[in-house]
C-alpha atoms as one frame of an Amber mdcrd trajectory, in Angstrom:
protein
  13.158 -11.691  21.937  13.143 -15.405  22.763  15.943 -17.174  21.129  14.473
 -20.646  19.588  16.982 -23.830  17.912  15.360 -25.724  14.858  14.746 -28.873
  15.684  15.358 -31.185  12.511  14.796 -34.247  14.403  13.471 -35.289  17.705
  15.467 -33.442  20.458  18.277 -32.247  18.605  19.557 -28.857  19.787  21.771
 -27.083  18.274  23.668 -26.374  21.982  24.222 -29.199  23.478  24.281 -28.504
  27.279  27.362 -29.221  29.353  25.385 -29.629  32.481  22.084 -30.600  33.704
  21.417 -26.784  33.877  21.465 -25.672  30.231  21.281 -22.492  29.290  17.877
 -21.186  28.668  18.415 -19.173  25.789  18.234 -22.305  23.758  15.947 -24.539
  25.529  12.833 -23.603  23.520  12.825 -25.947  20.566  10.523 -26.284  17.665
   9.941 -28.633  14.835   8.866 -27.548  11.003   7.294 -30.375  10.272   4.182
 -29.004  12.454   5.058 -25.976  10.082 -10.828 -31.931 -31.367  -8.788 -33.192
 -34.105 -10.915 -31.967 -37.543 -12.600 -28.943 -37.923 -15.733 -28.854 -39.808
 -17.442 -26.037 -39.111 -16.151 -22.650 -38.005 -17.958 -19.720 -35.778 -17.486
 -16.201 -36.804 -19.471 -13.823 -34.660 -20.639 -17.105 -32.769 -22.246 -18.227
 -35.593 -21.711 -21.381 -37.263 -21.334 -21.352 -41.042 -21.874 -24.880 -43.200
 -22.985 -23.204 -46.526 -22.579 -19.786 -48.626 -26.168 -18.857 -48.000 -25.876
 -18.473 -44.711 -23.564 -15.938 -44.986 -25.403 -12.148 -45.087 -23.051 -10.611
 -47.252 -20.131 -10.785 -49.786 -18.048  -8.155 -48.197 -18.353  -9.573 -44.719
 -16.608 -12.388 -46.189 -14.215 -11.076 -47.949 -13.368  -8.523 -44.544 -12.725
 -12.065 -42.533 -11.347 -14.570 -45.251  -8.098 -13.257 -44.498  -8.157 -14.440
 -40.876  -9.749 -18.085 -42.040  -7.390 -20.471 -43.611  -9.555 -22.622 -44.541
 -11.874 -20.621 -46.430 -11.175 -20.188 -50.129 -13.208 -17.672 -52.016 -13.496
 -17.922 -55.983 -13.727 -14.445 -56.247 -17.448 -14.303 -56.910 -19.980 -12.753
 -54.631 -22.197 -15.014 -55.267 -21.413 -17.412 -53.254 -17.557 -19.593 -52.325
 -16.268 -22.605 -51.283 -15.695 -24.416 -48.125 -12.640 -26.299 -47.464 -12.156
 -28.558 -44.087  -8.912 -28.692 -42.709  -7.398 -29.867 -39.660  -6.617 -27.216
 -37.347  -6.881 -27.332 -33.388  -9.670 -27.254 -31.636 -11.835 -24.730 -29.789
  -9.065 -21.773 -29.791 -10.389 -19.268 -27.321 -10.523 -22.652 -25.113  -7.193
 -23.570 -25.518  -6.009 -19.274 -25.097  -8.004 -19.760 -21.844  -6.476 -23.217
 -20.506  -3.075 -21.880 -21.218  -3.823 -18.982 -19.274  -4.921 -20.853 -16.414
  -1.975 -23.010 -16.456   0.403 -20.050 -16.350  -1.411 -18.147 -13.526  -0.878
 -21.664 -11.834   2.746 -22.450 -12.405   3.136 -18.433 -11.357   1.437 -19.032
  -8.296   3.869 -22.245  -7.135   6.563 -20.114  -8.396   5.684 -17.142  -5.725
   4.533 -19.806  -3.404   8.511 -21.307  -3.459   9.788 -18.497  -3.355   8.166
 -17.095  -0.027   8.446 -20.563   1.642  12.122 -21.087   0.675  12.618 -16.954
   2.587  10.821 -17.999   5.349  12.656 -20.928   5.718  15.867 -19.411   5.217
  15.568 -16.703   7.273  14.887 -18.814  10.179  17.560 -21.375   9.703  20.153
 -18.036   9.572  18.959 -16.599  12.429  19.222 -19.526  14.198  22.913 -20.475
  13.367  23.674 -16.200  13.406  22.973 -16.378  17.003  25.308 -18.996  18.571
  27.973 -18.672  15.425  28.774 -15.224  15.676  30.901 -14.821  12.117  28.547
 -12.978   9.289  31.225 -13.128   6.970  32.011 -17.020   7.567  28.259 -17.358
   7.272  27.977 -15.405   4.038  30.798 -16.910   2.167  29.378 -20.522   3.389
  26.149 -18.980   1.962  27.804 -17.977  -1.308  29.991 -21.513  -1.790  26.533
 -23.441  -1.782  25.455 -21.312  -4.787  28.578 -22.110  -6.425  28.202 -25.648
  -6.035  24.812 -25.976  -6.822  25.642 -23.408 -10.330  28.532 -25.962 -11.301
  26.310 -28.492 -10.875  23.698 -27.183 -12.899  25.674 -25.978 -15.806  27.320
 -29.692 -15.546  24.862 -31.476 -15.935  23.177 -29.305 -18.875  20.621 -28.280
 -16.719  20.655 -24.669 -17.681  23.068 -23.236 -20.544  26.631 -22.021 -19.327
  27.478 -18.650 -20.648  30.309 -17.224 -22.533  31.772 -14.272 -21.126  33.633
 -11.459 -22.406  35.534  -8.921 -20.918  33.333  -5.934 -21.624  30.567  -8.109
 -19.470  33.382  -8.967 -16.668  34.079  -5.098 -16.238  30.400  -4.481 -15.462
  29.910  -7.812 -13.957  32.711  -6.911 -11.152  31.422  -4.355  -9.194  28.020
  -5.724  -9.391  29.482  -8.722  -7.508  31.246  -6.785  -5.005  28.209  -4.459
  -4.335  26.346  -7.958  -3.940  28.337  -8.777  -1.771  28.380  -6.143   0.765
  24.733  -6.308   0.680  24.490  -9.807   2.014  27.425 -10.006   4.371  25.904
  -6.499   5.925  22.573  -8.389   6.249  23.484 -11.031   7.750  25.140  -8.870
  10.124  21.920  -6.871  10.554  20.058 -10.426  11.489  22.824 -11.237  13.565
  22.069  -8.058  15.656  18.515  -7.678  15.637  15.357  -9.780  15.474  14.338
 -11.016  11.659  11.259  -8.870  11.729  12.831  -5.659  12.536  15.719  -6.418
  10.316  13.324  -6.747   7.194  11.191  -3.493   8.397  14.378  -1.784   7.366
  14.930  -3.166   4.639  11.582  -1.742   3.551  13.524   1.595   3.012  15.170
   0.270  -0.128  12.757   2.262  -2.541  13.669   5.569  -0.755  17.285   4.438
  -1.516  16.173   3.561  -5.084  14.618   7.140  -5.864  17.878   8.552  -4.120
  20.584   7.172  -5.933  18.261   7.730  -9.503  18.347  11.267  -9.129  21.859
  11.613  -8.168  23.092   9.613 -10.640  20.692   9.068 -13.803  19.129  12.441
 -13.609  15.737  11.035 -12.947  12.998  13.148 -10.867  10.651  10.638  -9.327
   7.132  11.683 -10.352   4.688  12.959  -7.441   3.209  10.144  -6.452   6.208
   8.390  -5.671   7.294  10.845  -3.491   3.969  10.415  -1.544   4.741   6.724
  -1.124   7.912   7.174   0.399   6.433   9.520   3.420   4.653   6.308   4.860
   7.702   4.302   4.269  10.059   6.750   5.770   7.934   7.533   8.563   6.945
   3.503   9.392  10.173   2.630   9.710  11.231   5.544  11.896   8.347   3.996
  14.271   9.205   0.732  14.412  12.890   1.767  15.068  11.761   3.862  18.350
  10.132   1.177  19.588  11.648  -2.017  18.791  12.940  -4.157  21.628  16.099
  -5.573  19.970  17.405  -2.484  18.539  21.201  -1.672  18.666  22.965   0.438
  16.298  25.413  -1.910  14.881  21.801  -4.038  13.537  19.872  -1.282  12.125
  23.214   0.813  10.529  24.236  -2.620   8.589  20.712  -2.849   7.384  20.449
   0.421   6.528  24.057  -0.116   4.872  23.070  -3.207   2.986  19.729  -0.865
   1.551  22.668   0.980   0.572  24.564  -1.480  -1.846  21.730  -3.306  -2.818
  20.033  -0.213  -4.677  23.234   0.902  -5.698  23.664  -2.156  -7.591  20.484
  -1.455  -9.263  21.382   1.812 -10.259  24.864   0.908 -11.432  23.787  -2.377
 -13.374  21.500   0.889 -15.679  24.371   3.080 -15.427  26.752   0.884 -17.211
  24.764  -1.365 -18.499  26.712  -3.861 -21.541  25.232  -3.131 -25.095  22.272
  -5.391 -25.775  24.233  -8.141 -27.736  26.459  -9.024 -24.899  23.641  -8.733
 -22.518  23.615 -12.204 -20.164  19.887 -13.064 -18.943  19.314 -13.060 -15.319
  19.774 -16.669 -14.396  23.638 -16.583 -15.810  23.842 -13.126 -14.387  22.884
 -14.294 -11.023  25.215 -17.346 -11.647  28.320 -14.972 -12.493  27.694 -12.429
  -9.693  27.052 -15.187  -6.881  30.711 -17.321  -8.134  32.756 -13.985  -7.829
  31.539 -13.197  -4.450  32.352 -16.589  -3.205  35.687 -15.856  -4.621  35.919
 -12.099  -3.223  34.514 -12.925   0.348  36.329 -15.983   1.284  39.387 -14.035
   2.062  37.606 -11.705   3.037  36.365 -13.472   6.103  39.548 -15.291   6.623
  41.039 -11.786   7.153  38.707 -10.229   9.125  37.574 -13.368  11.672  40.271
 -15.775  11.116  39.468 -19.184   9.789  36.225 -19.998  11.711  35.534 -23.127
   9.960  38.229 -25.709  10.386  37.972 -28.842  12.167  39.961 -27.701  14.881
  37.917 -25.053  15.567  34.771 -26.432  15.114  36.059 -29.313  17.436  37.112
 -26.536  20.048  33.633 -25.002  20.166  32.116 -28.745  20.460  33.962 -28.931
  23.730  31.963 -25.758  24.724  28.875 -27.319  23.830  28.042 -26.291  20.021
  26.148 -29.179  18.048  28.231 -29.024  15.110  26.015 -31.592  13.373  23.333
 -29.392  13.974  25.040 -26.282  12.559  26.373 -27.467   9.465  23.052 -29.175
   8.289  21.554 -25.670   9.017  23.993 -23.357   7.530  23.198 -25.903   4.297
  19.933 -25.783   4.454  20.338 -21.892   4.708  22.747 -21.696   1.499  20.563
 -23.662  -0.196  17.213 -21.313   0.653  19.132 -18.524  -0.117  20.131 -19.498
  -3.463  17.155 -21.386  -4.451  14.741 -18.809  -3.739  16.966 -15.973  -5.396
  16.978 -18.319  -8.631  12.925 -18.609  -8.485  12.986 -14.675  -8.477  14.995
 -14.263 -11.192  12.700 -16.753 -13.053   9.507 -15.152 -11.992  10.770 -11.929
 -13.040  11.759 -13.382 -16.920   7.605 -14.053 -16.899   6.028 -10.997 -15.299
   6.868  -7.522 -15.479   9.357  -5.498 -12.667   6.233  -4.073 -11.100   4.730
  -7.211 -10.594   7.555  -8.524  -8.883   8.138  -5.380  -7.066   4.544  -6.034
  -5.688   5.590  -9.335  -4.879   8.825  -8.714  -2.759   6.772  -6.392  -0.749
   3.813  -9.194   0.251   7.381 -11.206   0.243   8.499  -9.330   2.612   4.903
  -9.452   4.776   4.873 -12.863   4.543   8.545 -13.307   6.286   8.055 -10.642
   9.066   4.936 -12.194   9.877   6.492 -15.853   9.953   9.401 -14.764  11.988
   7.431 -13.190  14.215   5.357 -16.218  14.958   8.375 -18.681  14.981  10.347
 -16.980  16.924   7.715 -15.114  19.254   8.994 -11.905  18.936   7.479  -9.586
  20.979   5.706  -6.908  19.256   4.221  -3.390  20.453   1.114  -2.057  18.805
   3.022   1.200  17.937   6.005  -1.248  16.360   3.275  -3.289  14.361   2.129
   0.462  13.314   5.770   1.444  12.552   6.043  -2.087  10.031   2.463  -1.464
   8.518   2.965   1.608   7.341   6.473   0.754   5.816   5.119  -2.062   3.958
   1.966   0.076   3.280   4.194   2.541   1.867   6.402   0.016  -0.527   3.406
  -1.436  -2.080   2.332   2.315  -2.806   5.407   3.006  -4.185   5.414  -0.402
  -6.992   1.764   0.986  -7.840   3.093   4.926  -8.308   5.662   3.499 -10.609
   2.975   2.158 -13.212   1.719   5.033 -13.606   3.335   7.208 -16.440   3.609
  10.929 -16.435   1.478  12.888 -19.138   3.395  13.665 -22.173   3.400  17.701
 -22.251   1.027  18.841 -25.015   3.091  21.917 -27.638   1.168  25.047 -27.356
């Protein structure tokens, strides 16, 4: 794998060479910038009534009067009375605009939300691989959400919850689960390239059908057993043959599968009763504040403090552009957050399925950018390994729409 730096303005690395012989792991750089106010009349059947005679029959009338405000009937079949009234115009025009406009504002909606992964994703990689401290990285990650949450519940931007302490008790180890999943990802993309990293974490709804049965009791119907062979089997390819792999990459990805469908399954398990119930914006909100809280000692105690002026003064000295790496590891925190806030939004306006469907082109759409960015190498058996995985998710969201038979008594 070729190791690139993000250029965010002209000839900026983010090493800054100590000699006139740089290294040339970072001496490729890039730049993302080349990245009808009164009704008269009224249709029934698409035909326009202005008087009783037109109208073939007293029942019809009477069948559809019920739906037409402003049509009074005198009770005689002989004929009735038309009253004008203002109502809106054309309404199967106005059912079809809105329906436009919401398959539009969807559209930007997924279209933010892949850009903002793509774009975080490469920014992490990029400060993962000459700042070697996942932890440091992930609770720098997880302070940017906080800010940007105070922030919004300051300035009345979005509603700030009340919490009780049924919700903290379930809200808890949501947040620590959460948090293993993205400190063991980040360690993952630390390891490993981007692509490979997100191959595995095609293997979540393996993990998801796994921890279902163990734990709610629920058998996984045929055909989503079928769509787990090609995911199972894709990423076992792509693992054999993929240049960057070490063990320490793919076992933290495979970890962070781990806590991130556990979370899933826990969140049903113990789910708060419906009254207490926080929607998934605040939810988000909570779980991303206590993780800042529980991982910033955290990665004190495990790497030391990694992010004081001294030290980031000491690793100048060895040629680190410091300005460089904090303006990335910002722009990362803010991806991150921003584009895990858009999913919780698009999910409040389509249903789980959908959005399954549209992590997995999600997750297409970032293994195929990182690829390119970062000119990964790629064999035609690892590009049959990923296909198949990804092949096999999008199976799997379909297989879950489709409900088992009810049994029929005999």
């Amino acid at each position: 794998m070729q190791s690139t730096a993000l250029t965010l303005s002209p000839l900026t690395p983010l090493l800054r060479p100590l000699n006139k012989n740089p290294n040339h792991r970072y001496g490729s750089l890039w730049n993302l910038s080349s990245l009808k106010p009164l009704v008269l009349l009224r249709s029934i059947n698409g035909l326009s009534f202005q008087k009783a005679s037109h109208l073939s029959s007293c029942s019809r009338f009477n069948a559809r009067r019920i739906n037409e405000p402003f049509l009074i009937s005198d009770g005689r079949c002989d004929g009735f009375k038309v009253r004008a009234t203002p109502v809106p115009g054309n309404v199967g025009d106005t059912n079809d605009s809105s329906g436009l406009a919401t398959s539009m504002q969807l559209g930007a909606m997924f279209a933010i939300w892949y850009i903002l992964n793509i774009y975080f994703n490469i920014f992490n990689k990029q400060v993962l691989k000459v700042y070697t401290f996942p932890a440091t990285v992930t609770a720098f990650h997880f302070g940017c959400g906080t800010l940007m949450i105070l922030i919004m519940w300051a300035s009345n931007l979005y509603h700030r919850p009340k919490l009780t302490r049924s919700q903290l008790a379930v809200i808890i180890p949501l947040a620590i689960v959460h948090t293993l999943g993205n400190l063991l990802t980040n360690v993952s993309i630390g390891r490993v390239n981007v692509s490979f990293t997100h191959t595995i974490k095609a293997m979540e709804p393996f993990f998801t059908v796994l921890f279902s049965v163990l734990f709610l009791g629920e058998w996984p119907t045929f055909w989503i057993v079928f769509s787990l062979i090609p995911v199972v089997g894709g990423v076992a390819l792509a693992s054999f043959t993929e240049a960057s792999f070490n063990w320490i990459g793919f076992c933290s990805a495979m970890a962070s599968n781990v806590t991130n469908q556990s979370r899933n399954v826990v969140s049903k398990k113990f789910m708060v009763k419906n009254e207490e119930t926080l929607d998934n914006i605040n939810l988000f909100s909570i779980i991303t504040i206590i993780s800042f809280m529980l991982l910033v000692p955290a990665a004190i105690l495990l790497e030391g403090v990694k992010f004081s002026p001294s030290y980031l003064q000491s690793a100048a000295n060895q040629g680190l552009n410091i300005r460089e790496l904090c303006i990335r590891s910002l722009l990362a925190g803010f991806c991150l957050h921003s584009y895990q806030q858009v999913s919780y939004m698009i999910l409040q306006m389509v249903s789980p399925v959908t959005h399954s469907v549209g992590n997995c082109v999600k997750r297409v759409v970032v293994i195929i950018a990182s690829v390119i960015f970062f000119q990964t190498p790629v064999s035609p058996i690892n590009s049959l390994g990923t296909t198949l995985a990804l092949t096999g998710v999008f199976l799997y969201s379909k297989a879950k729409q489709l409900k088992p038979k009810p049994k029929v008594a005999s």
